[in-house]
XYZ file of C-alpha atoms in Angstrom:
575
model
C 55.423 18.237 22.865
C 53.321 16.945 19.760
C 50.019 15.611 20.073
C 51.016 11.765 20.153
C 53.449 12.254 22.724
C 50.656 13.887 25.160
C 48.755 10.841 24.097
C 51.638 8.734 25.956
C 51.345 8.488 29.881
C 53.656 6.278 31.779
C 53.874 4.073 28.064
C 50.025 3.686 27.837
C 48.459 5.063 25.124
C 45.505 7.675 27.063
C 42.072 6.318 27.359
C 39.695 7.771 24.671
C 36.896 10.213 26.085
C 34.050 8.717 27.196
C 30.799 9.604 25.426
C 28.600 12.457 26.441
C 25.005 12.178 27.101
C 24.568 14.557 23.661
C 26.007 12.267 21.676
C 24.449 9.480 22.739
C 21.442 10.624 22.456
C 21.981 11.823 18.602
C 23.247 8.343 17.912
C 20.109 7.060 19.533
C 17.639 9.375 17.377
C 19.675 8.993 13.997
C 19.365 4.979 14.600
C 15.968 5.728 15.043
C 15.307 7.733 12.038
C 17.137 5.771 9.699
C 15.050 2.122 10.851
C 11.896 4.433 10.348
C 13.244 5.467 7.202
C 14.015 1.959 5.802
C 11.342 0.313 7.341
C 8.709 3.152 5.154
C 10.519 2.843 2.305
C 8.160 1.213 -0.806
C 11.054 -1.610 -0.901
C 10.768 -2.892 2.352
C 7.034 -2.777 2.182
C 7.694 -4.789 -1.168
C 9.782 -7.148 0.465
C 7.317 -7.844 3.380
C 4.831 -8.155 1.360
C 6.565 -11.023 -0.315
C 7.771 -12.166 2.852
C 4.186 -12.431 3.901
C 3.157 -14.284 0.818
C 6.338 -16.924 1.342
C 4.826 -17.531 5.197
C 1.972 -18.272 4.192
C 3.322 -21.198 1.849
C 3.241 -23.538 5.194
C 0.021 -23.315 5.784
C -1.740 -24.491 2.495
C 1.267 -26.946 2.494
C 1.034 -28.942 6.123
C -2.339 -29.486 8.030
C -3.240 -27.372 11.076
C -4.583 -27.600 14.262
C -7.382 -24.649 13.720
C -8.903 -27.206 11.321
C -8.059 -30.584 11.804
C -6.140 -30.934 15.010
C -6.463 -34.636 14.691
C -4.257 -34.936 11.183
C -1.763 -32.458 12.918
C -1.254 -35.274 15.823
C -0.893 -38.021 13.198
C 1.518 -36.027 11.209
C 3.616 -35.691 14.502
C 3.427 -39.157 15.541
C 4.379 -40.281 11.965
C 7.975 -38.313 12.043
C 9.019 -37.942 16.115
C 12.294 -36.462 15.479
C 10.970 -33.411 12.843
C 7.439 -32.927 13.380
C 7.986 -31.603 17.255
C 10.624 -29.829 16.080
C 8.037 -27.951 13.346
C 5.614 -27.942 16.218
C 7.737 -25.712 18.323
C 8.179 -23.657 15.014
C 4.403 -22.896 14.828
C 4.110 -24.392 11.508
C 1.106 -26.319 12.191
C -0.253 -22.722 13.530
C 0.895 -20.725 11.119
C -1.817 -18.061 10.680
C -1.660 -17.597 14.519
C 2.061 -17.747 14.693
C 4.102 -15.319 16.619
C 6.493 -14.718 13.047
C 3.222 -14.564 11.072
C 1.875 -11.893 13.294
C 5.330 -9.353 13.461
C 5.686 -9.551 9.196
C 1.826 -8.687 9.031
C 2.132 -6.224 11.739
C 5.359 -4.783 10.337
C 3.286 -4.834 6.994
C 1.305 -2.564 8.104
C 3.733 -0.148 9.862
C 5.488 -0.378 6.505
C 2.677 0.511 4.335
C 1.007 3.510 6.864
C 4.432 5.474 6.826
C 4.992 5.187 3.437
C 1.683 6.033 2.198
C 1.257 9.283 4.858
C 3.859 11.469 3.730
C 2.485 10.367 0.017
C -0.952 12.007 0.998
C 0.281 15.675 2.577
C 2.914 15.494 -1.053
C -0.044 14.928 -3.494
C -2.141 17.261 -1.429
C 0.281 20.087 -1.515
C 0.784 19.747 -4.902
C -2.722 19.923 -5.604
C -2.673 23.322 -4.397
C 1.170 24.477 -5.775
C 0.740 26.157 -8.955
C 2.414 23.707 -11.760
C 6.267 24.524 -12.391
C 7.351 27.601 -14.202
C 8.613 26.564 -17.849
C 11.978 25.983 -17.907
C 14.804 28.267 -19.914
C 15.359 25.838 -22.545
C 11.852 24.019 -24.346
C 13.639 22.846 -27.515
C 15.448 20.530 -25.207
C 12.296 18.303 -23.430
C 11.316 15.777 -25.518
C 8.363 17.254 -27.287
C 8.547 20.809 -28.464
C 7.048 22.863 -31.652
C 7.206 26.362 -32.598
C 5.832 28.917 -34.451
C 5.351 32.370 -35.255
C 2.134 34.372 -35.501
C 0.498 37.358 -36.168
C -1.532 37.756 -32.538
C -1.026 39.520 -29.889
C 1.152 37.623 -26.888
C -2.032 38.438 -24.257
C -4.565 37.319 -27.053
C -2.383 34.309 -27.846
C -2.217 33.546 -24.010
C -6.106 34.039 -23.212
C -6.180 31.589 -26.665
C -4.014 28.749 -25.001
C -5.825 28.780 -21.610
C -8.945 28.621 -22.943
C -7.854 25.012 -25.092
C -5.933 24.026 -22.295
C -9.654 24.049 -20.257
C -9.652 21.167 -17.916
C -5.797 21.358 -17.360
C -4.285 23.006 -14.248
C -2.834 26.342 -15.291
C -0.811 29.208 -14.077
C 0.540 32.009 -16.271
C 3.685 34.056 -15.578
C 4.829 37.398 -16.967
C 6.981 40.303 -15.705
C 8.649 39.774 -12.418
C 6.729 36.149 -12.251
C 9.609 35.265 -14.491
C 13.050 34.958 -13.171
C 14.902 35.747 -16.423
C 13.129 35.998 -19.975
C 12.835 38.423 -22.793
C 10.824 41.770 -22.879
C 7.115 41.299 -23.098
C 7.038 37.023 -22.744
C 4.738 35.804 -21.184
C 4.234 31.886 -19.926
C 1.311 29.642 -19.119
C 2.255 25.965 -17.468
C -0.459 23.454 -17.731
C -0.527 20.232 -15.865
C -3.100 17.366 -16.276
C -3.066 13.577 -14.528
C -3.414 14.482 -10.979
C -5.559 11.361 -10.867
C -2.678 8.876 -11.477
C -1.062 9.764 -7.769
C -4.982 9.526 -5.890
C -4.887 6.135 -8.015
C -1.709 5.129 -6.610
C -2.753 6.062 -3.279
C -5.875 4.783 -3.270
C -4.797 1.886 -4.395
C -1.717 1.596 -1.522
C -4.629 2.617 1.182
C -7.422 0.262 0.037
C -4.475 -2.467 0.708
C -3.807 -1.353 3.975
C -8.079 -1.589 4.246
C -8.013 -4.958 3.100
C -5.764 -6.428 5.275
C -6.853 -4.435 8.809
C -10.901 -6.228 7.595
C -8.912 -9.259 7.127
C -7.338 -9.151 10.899
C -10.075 -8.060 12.514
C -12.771 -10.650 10.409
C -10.353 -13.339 12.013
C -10.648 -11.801 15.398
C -14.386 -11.500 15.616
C -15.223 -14.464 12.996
C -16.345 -18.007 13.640
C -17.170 -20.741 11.263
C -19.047 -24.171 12.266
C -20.210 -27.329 10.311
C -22.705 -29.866 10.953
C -24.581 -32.627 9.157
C -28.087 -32.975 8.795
C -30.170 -34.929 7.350
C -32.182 -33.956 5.107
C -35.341 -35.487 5.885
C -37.373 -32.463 7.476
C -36.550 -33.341 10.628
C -35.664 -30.942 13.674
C -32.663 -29.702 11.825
C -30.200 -27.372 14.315
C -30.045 -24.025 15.968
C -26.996 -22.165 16.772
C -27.514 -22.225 20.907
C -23.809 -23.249 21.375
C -21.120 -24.459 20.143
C -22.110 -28.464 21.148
C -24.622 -27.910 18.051
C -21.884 -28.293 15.805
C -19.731 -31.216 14.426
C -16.725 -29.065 14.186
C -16.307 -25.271 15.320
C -13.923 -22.857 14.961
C -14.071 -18.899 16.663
C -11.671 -16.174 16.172
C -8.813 -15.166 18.733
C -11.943 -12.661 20.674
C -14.794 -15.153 20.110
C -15.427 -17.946 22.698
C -19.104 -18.931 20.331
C -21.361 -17.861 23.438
C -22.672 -14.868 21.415
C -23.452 -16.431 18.073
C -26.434 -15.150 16.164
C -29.885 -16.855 16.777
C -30.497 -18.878 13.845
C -32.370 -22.286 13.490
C -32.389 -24.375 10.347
C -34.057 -27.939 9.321
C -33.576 -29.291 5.922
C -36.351 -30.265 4.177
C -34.676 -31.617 0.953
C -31.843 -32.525 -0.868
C -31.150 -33.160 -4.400
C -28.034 -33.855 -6.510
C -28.408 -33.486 -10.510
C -26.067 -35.947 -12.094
C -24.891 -36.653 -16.073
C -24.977 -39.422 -17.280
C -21.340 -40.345 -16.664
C -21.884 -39.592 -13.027
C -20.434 -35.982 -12.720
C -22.326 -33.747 -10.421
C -24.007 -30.874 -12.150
C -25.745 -29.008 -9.336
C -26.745 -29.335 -5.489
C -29.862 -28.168 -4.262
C -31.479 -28.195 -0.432
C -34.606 -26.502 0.137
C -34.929 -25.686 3.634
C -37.074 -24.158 6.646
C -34.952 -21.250 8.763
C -35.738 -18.714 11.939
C -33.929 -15.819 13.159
C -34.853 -12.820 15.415
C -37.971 -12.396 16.214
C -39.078 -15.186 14.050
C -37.679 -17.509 16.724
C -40.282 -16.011 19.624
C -43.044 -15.810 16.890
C -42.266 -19.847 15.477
C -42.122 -18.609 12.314
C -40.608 -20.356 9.716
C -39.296 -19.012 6.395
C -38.050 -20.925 3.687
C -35.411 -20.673 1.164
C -32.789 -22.809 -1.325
C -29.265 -23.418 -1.172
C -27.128 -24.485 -3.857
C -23.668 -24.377 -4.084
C -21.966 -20.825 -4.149
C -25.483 -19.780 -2.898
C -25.420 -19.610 1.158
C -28.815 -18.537 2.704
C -27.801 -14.548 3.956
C -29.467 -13.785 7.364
C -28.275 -11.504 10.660
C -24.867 -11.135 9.765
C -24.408 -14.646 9.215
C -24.092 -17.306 6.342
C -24.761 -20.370 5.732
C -23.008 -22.887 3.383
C -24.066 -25.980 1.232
C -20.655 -27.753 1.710
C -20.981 -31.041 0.791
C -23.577 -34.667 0.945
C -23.763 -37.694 1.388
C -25.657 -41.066 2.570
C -26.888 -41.796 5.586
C -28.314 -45.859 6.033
C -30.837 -46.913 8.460
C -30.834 -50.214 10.494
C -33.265 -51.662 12.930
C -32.739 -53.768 15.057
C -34.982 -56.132 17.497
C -34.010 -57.788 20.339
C -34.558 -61.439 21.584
C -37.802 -59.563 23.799
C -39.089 -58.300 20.856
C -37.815 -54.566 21.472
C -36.595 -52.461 18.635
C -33.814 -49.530 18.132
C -33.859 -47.887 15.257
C -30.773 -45.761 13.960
C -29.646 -43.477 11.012
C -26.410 -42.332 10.629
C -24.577 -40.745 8.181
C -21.182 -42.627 6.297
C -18.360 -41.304 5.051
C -18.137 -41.008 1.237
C -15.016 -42.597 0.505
C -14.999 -42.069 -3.267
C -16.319 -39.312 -4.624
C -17.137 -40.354 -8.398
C -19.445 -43.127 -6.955
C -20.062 -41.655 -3.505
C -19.345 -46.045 -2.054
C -19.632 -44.798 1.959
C -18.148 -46.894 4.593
C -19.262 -46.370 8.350
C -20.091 -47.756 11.618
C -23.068 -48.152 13.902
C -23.777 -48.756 17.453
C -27.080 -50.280 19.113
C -27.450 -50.225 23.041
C -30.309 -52.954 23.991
C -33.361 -51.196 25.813
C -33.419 -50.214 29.124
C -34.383 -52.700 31.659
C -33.721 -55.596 29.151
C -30.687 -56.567 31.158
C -30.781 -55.502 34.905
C -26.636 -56.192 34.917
C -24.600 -53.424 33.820
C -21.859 -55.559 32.235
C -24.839 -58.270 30.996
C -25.719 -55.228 28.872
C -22.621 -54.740 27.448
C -22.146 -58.088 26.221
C -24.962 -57.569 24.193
C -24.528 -54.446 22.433
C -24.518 -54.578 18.611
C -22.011 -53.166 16.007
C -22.048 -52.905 12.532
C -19.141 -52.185 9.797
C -19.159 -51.768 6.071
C -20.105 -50.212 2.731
C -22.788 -48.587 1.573
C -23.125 -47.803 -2.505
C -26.039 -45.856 -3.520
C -26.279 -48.019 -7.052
C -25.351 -51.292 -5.870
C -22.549 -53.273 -8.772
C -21.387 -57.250 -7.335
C -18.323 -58.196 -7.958
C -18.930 -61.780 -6.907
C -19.730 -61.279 -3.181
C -17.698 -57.930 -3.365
C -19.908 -54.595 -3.149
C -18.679 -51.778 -5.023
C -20.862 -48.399 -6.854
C -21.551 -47.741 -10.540
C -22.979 -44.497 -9.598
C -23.579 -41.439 -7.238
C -27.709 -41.407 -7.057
C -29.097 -43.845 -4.751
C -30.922 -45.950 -7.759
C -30.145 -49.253 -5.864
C -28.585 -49.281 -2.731
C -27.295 -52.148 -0.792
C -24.947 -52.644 2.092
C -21.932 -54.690 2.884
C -21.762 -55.296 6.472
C -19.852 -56.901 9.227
C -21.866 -57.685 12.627
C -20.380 -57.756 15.538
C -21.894 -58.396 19.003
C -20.299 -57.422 22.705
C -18.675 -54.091 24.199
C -18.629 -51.293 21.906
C -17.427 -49.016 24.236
C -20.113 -47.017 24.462
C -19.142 -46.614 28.203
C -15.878 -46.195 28.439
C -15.337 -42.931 27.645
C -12.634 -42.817 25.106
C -13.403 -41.304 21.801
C -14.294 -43.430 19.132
C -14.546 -42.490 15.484
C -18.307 -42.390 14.602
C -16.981 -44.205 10.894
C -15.271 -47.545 12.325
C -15.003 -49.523 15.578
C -12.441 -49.993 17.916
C -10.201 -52.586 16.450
C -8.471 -52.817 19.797
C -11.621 -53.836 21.303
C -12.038 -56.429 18.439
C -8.570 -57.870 18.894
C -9.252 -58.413 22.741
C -12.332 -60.418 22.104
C -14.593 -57.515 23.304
C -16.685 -57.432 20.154
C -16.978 -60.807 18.211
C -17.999 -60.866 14.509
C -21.177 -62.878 14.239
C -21.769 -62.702 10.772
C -20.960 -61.158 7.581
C -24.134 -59.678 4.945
C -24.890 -58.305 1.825
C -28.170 -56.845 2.663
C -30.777 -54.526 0.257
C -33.550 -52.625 1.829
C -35.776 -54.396 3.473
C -33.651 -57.389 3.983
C -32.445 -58.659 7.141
C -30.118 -61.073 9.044
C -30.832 -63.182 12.408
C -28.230 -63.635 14.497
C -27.626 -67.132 16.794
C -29.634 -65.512 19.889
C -32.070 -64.596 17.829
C -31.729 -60.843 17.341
C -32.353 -59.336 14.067
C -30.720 -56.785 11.944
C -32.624 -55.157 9.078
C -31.606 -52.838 6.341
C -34.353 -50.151 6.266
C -32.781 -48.253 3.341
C -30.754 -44.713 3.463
C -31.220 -40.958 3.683
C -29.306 -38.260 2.008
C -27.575 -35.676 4.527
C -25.627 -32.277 3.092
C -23.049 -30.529 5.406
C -24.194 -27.308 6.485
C -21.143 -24.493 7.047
C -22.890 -21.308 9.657
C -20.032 -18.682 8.763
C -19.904 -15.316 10.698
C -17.103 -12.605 9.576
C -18.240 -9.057 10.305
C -15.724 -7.462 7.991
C -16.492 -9.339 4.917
C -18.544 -6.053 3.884
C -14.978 -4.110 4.343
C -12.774 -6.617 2.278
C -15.578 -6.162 -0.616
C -15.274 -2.727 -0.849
C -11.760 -2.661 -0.316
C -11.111 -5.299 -3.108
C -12.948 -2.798 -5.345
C -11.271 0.472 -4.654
C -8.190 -1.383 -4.863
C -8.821 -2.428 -8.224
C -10.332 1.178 -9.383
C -7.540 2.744 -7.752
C -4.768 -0.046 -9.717
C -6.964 0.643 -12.973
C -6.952 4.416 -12.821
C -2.981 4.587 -11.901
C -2.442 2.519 -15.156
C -4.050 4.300 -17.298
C -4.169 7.809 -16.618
C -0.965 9.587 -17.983
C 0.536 12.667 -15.443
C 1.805 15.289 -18.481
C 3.003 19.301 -18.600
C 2.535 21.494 -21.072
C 4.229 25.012 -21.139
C 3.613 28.025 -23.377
C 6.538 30.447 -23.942
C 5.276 33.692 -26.120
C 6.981 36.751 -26.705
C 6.976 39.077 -29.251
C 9.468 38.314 -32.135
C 12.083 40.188 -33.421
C 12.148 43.126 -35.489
C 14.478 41.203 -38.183
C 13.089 37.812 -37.415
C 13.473 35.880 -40.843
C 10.569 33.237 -39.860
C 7.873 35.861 -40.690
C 5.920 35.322 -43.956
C 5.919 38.151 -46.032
C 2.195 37.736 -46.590
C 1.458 39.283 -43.402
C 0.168 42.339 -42.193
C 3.537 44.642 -40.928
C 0.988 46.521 -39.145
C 0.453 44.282 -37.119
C 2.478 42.655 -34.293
C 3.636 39.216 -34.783
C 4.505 36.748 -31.872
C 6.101 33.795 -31.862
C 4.748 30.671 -29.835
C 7.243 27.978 -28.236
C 5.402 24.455 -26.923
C 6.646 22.272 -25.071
C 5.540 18.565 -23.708
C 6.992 16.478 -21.097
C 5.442 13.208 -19.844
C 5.753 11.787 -16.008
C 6.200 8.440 -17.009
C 6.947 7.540 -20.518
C 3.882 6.144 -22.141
C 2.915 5.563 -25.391
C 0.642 7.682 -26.775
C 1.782 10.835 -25.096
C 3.678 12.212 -27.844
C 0.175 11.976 -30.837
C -1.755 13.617 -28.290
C 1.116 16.119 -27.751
C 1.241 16.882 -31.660
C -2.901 16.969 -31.870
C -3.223 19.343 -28.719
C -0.395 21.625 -30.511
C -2.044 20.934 -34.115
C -5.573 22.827 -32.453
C -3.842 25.468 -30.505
C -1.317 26.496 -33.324
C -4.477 26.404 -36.108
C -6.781 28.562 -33.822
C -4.070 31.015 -33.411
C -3.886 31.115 -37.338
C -7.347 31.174 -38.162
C -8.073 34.482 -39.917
C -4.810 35.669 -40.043
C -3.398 34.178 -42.337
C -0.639 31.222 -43.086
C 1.989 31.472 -40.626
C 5.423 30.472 -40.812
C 5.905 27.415 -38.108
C 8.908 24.907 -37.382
C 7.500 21.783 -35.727
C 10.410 19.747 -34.686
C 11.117 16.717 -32.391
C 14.534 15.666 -31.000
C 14.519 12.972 -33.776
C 14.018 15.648 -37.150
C 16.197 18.645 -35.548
C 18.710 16.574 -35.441
């Protein structure tokens, strides 16, 4: 019976054997080693690397939430069929992302096992002697020889002694595999630094991105205004302090660093056409045990120049204007407010903003009487006042004479309701119900004021400047600094250092050898010299410093014993 007719039961082909445990198991382990494989290869660390690069595209291209959730919503609501869509896709999270995450994670699994078995190589050929010479040195791409009248030990003692600083092993007798009687060889190697460079370069990346991950875990970042008028200023107590705050996937802000600053000052240097030429703020700060002891220290920010204390830093971001209004009551009462505007061009720094005034307490006993009779304002403020008619515009950023353009309105501001409001405008819904009436429209300049029909005044007091203070706290900062630099030093040295081999091939020459000079001494015994020069990486320059390193060696080995007869060839002129 042949084998496909046992095959055949009954008609039906036999069912194939079932696989055994064994051979599962290889299959399971070789699938395993070749992922690991591919997944440490340099490629696919290439490739994620770009792939990481590409992810991050999304995030300097759409807002997110971490730091303005509010433009994130109106991005949604502005496109309801794609922006939930890219919502579900984390692209308004993209730093926190789940697919961010696995390509930086696989990054580094990438990078780790490829670099490892890099190490133990370049270590164990630090300690392996360099490679014999091979049979043949008239075939590698540099070679010389020549024929002298030394001894082959006194010509090899010669060649190690140039070749100081090179990595050197010499061979004779049974070190060599197959050669003539009496030849002896010395290999030289030189560049060991260009693989550390490589490495160190590979390893200072995988540095630079663990300080990066864990300087987002343990980091947090908050900004406030102040104004600068030496007033209380803030200290970092909690996260309420701030205007906007954002902490790192392990930070909650309840163990921020103890830190207190007031601004004392604030001063913007201006050319003539209005561009800004520096910022400075000189201000009053406390930290450790300053803050038991009430002591003050004071120093001077300026942009690109944070005030460095406990770990933490803190930022001259950005300033503007903030007006002050008073305003008195039929009774005679007063509330005084300054607030800071938004700068809504930033050549002339024209602000636009809102204000809020809740009469006193007591003035009206009636809950709802009192907020009938709150007062609103709306408008513009320009630092250097230019009319357009009765239109206010700015002619420059310095406050050389500011004026307002305001709209006031009298009723519910919604002060009580509970609803966030935007601290720059009003509530136009509660100005289309009626809530808040417009009672009359201004141009005021400081000091001037404007009576309403009850008989409550508004006054323009003038304005303050305010800067934007940034408190920044990354604990690996130090890391990615030193990082960054061995990275570079390790890039620089892998570029420029040049991994070259040398061997030496002497032997004594032939009794009827016709490339001896007649001029020499037949008592003595003459030796001829091979060289030969091979280059890791083909680099310019390797093959003048082959021909100078030869040059020396070959003109020591003559020196006082007369002119030997030598045949310096390359590839090129033996052919």
């Amino acid at each position: 019976m042949t084998v496909n007719e046992e095959q055949i039961v009954d008609g039906d082909a036999a069912a194939p054997t079932p696989p055994t445990r064994q051979s599962l198991a290889r299959r399971a382990v070789a699938l395993v080693r070749n992922t690991w494989r591919g997944l440490t290869s340099m490629r696919t660390a290439l490739v994620l690397l770009f792939l990481l690069a590409f992810a991050a595209i999304p995030g300097a291209l759409l807002p997110q939430r971490s730091l303005n959730a509010g433009k994130v919503d109106e991005y949604i609501a502005n496109r309801p069929t794609l922006g939930p869509l890219m919502d579900k896709l984390e692209l308004f999270d993209v730093f926190a992302s789940f697919w961010f995450t696995a390509v930086y994670v696989l990054l580094f699994v990438s990078l780790i096992g490829c670099i490892t078995p890099r190490c133990w190589e370049h270590y164990q050929a630090l300690r392996a002697k360099p490679v014999a010479a091979p049979r043949n040195l008239a075939r590698l791409p540099h070679h010389t020889d020549a024929t002298v009248d030394v001894e082959p030990e006194a010509v090899a003692e010669a060649v190690r002694t140039r070749l100081r600083g090179w990595k050197t092993s010499t061979r004779t007798g049974a070190d060599l595999r197959a050669g003539r009687p009496g030849e002896i060889t010395v290999s030289a190697e030189k560049g060991y630094l260009r693989e550390a460079g490589n490495l160190v370069f590979h390893l200072s990346l995988v540095g630079l991105l663990a300080a990066i991950a864990i300087g987002k875990l343990f980091s947090y970042e908050g900004n406030v205004i102040v104004i600068a008028d030496d007033g209380p200023g803030i200290c970092t107590t909690s996260t309420a302090v701030f205007d906007s705050f954002r902490a790192g996937l392990e930070e909650d802000g309840t163990g921020m660093t103890p830190l207190c600053v007031r601004v004392k000052d604030f001063k913007a240097d201006y050319l003539d056409n209005g561009q800004a030429e520096m910022f400075t703020s000189n201000i009053e700060y406390q930290s450790g045990d300053d803050i038991a002891s009430d002591t003050w220290r004071s120093d001077q920010l300026q942009v690109n120049h944070p005030l460095r204390v406990a770990g933490d830093r803190v930022y001259l971001q950005g300033h503007g204007f903030a007006p002050t209004f008073t305003v008195t009551f039929p009774n005679g009462e007063t509330r005084t407010e300054t607030l800071q505007w938004r700068p809504d061009d930033a050549v002339t720094f024209l602000s636009s903003g809102a204000m809020r005034f809740d009469p006193p307490g007591g003035m009206y006993p009636d809950s709802a009487e009192r907020r009938k009779n709150q007062i609103a304002l709306e408008g513009l403020f320009a630092p250097t006042a230019l009319m357009h008619g009765n239109l206010l515009s700015s002619s420059y950023p310095a406050m050389r004479d500011p004026a307002v353009a305001i709209d006031i309105y009298k009723g519910d501001t919604g002060l009580d309701t509970g609803l966030p409001q935007s601290i720059f405008s009003l509530s136009k819904e509660l100005v289309n119900q009626g809530r808040l009436t417009k009672q009359d429209r201004v141009n005021l300049r400081p000091g001037e004021s404007s009576t309403l029909p009850d008989g409550t005044q508004v006054r323009f007091d003038g304005a303050k400047e305010f800067v934007n203070l940034q408190v920044s706290h990354d604990p690996a900062q130090g890391w990615v600094l030193v990082f960054a630099l061995t990275m570079m030093a390790g890039l620089l040295v892998s570029l420029v250092v040049k991994r070259r081999r040398i061997w030496v091939r002497v032997y004594p020459a032939p009794a009827d050898a016709d490339t001896v000079s007649d001029t020499l001494d037949p008592q003595r015994r003459r030796t001829v010299v091979e060289l030969g020069g091979l280059a890791r990486t083909d680099q310019a320059g390797w093959g003048d410093e082959f021909d100078r390193l030869s040059g020396r060696l070959l003109g020591d080995l003559r020196g006082g014993a007369g002119e030997a007869n030598t045949d310096q060839s390359t590839p090129q002129n033996r052919a």
